């Protein structure tokens, strides 16, 4: 049971957080400067991360941060790109249920290629069939929007 919980609580966390994220991103996209609002987002995120760090037994945040690899900065740039893109996607008028599906499906396709090229992951017939079906569905959803 512990292993099952360890496998699925992060998935539940991502799903819940992403639903909250999408709703808030849609609200940010109208009525306020998106970049200023994202600045508030990062301040709150830094405070939450610091609280979690100490709450989970961390002792010296600055010392531990000094050991962070360049990939941590890469994630910072990537997260900024995700958030700016998402907020401006909604600002441009994309519906939540269409825009999210579109970019998520495109991410799946890109990661299939990245996994194969950079990490030597196998691309099965089933994965390719799924990609074709997903692309077809994505086309129908966007065309119907």
Coordinates of C-alpha atoms in Angstrom, one line a residue:
X1 CA 0.0 0.0 0.0
X2 CA 2.9 2.4 0.8
X3 CA 4.4 1.8 -2.7
X4 CA 1.0 2.5 -4.3
X5 CA 0.7 5.8 -2.3
X6 CA 4.2 6.8 -3.2
X7 CA 3.4 6.2 -6.9
X8 CA 0.1 8.0 -7.0
X9 CA 0.2 11.0 -4.6
X10 CA 2.5 13.0 -6.9
X11 CA 0.1 12.3 -9.8
X12 CA -2.8 13.5 -7.7
X13 CA -0.8 16.6 -6.6
X14 CA 0.0 17.4 -10.3
X15 CA -3.6 17.0 -11.4
X16 CA -5.0 19.1 -8.5
X17 CA -2.3 21.8 -8.9
X18 CA -2.8 21.9 -12.7
X19 CA -6.5 22.4 -12.4
X20 CA -6.0 25.3 -9.9
X21 CA -3.2 26.6 -12.2
X22 CA -5.4 26.6 -15.3
X23 CA -8.2 28.4 -13.5
X24 CA -5.9 31.0 -12.1
X25 CA -4.0 31.5 -15.4
X26 CA -7.3 32.1 -17.2
X27 CA -8.2 34.7 -14.5
X28 CA -4.8 36.4 -14.7
X29 CA -5.1 36.8 -18.5
X30 CA -7.8 39.5 -18.1
X31 CA -7.7 42.7 -16.2
X32 CA -4.1 42.8 -14.9
X33 CA -0.6 42.8 -16.4
X34 CA 0.3 39.2 -16.8
X35 CA 4.0 39.6 -16.1
X36 CA 3.4 41.5 -12.9
X37 CA 0.9 38.8 -11.8
X38 CA 3.5 36.2 -12.6
X39 CA 6.0 38.1 -10.4
X40 CA 3.6 37.6 -7.5
X41 CA 3.3 33.9 -8.5
X42 CA 7.1 33.4 -8.2
X43 CA 7.2 35.2 -4.8
X44 CA 4.4 32.9 -3.5
X45 CA 6.2 29.9 -5.0
X46 CA 9.5 30.8 -3.3
X47 CA 7.7 31.2 0.1
X48 CA 5.9 27.9 -0.3
X49 CA 9.1 26.1 -1.4
X50 CA 11.0 27.5 1.6
X51 CA 8.2 26.5 4.0
X52 CA 8.1 23.0 2.5
X53 CA 11.9 22.8 2.7
X54 CA 12.0 23.6 6.4
X55 CA 8.8 21.7 7.1
X56 CA 10.3 18.5 5.7
X57 CA 13.4 18.7 7.8
X58 CA 15.7 20.9 5.8
X59 CA 18.3 22.7 7.8
X60 CA 20.3 25.2 5.6
X61 CA 18.4 26.3 2.6
X62 CA 21.2 28.6 1.2
X63 CA 23.8 25.8 1.6
X64 CA 21.5 23.3 -0.2
X65 CA 20.7 25.8 -2.9
X66 CA 24.4 26.3 -3.6
X67 CA 24.5 22.6 -4.6
X68 CA 21.7 23.0 -7.1
X69 CA 22.7 22.1 -10.6
X70 CA 22.3 24.1 -13.8
X71 CA 19.2 22.1 -14.6
X72 CA 17.5 23.9 -11.7
X73 CA 18.0 27.2 -13.5
X74 CA 16.8 25.5 -16.7
X75 CA 13.6 24.5 -14.9
X76 CA 13.2 28.1 -13.8
X77 CA 13.4 29.3 -17.4
X78 CA 11.1 26.5 -18.6
X79 CA 8.5 27.2 -15.9
X80 CA 8.6 30.9 -16.8
X81 CA 8.0 30.0 -20.5
X82 CA 5.1 27.7 -19.6
X83 CA 3.4 30.3 -17.5
X84 CA 3.9 33.2 -19.8
X85 CA 2.8 31.1 -22.7
X86 CA -0.3 29.8 -20.9
X87 CA -1.4 33.2 -19.6
X88 CA -1.0 34.8 -23.0
X89 CA -2.7 31.8 -24.7
X90 CA -5.8 32.6 -22.6
X91 CA -5.3 36.3 -23.2
X92 CA -5.4 35.6 -26.9
X93 CA -8.8 34.0 -26.4
X94 CA -8.2 30.2 -26.3
X95 CA -10.8 28.3 -24.4
X96 CA -9.4 26.5 -21.4
X97 CA -10.6 23.1 -22.5
X98 CA -9.2 23.6 -26.0
X99 CA -5.9 25.4 -25.3
X100 CA -4.8 23.0 -22.6
X101 CA -5.6 19.9 -24.7
X102 CA -3.8 21.3 -27.7
X103 CA -0.5 22.2 -25.9
X104 CA -0.6 19.0 -23.8
X105 CA -0.9 16.8 -26.9
X106 CA 1.9 18.7 -28.6
X107 CA 4.1 18.2 -25.5
X108 CA 3.4 14.5 -25.6
X109 CA 4.4 14.3 -29.3
X110 CA 7.6 16.4 -28.6
X111 CA 8.5 14.2 -25.6
X112 CA 8.1 11.1 -27.6
X113 CA 10.7 12.4 -30.0
X114 CA 13.0 13.8 -27.3
X115 CA 12.8 10.5 -25.3
X116 CA 13.8 8.5 -28.4
X117 CA 16.5 10.9 -29.7
X118 CA 18.2 12.0 -26.4
X119 CA 17.6 9.0 -24.2
X120 CA 17.3 6.1 -26.5
X121 CA 13.8 5.2 -25.4
X122 CA 12.0 2.8 -27.6
X123 CA 9.0 4.1 -29.7
X124 CA 6.6 1.3 -30.0
X125 CA 3.9 0.8 -32.7
X126 CA 1.3 1.4 -29.9
X127 CA 2.9 4.7 -29.0
X128 CA 2.9 5.8 -32.7
X129 CA -0.7 4.7 -33.1
X130 CA -1.6 6.7 -30.0
X131 CA 0.2 9.7 -31.3
X132 CA -1.7 9.5 -34.6
X133 CA -5.0 9.1 -32.8
X134 CA -4.2 12.0 -30.4
X135 CA -3.2 14.2 -33.3
X136 CA -6.5 13.4 -35.1
X137 CA -8.5 14.2 -31.9
X138 CA -6.5 17.3 -31.4
X139 CA -7.3 18.5 -35.0
X140 CA -11.0 17.8 -34.5
X141 CA -11.1 19.6 -31.1
X142 CA -9.2 22.7 -32.4
X143 CA -11.2 22.8 -35.7
X144 CA -14.5 22.6 -33.7
X145 CA -13.4 25.5 -31.4

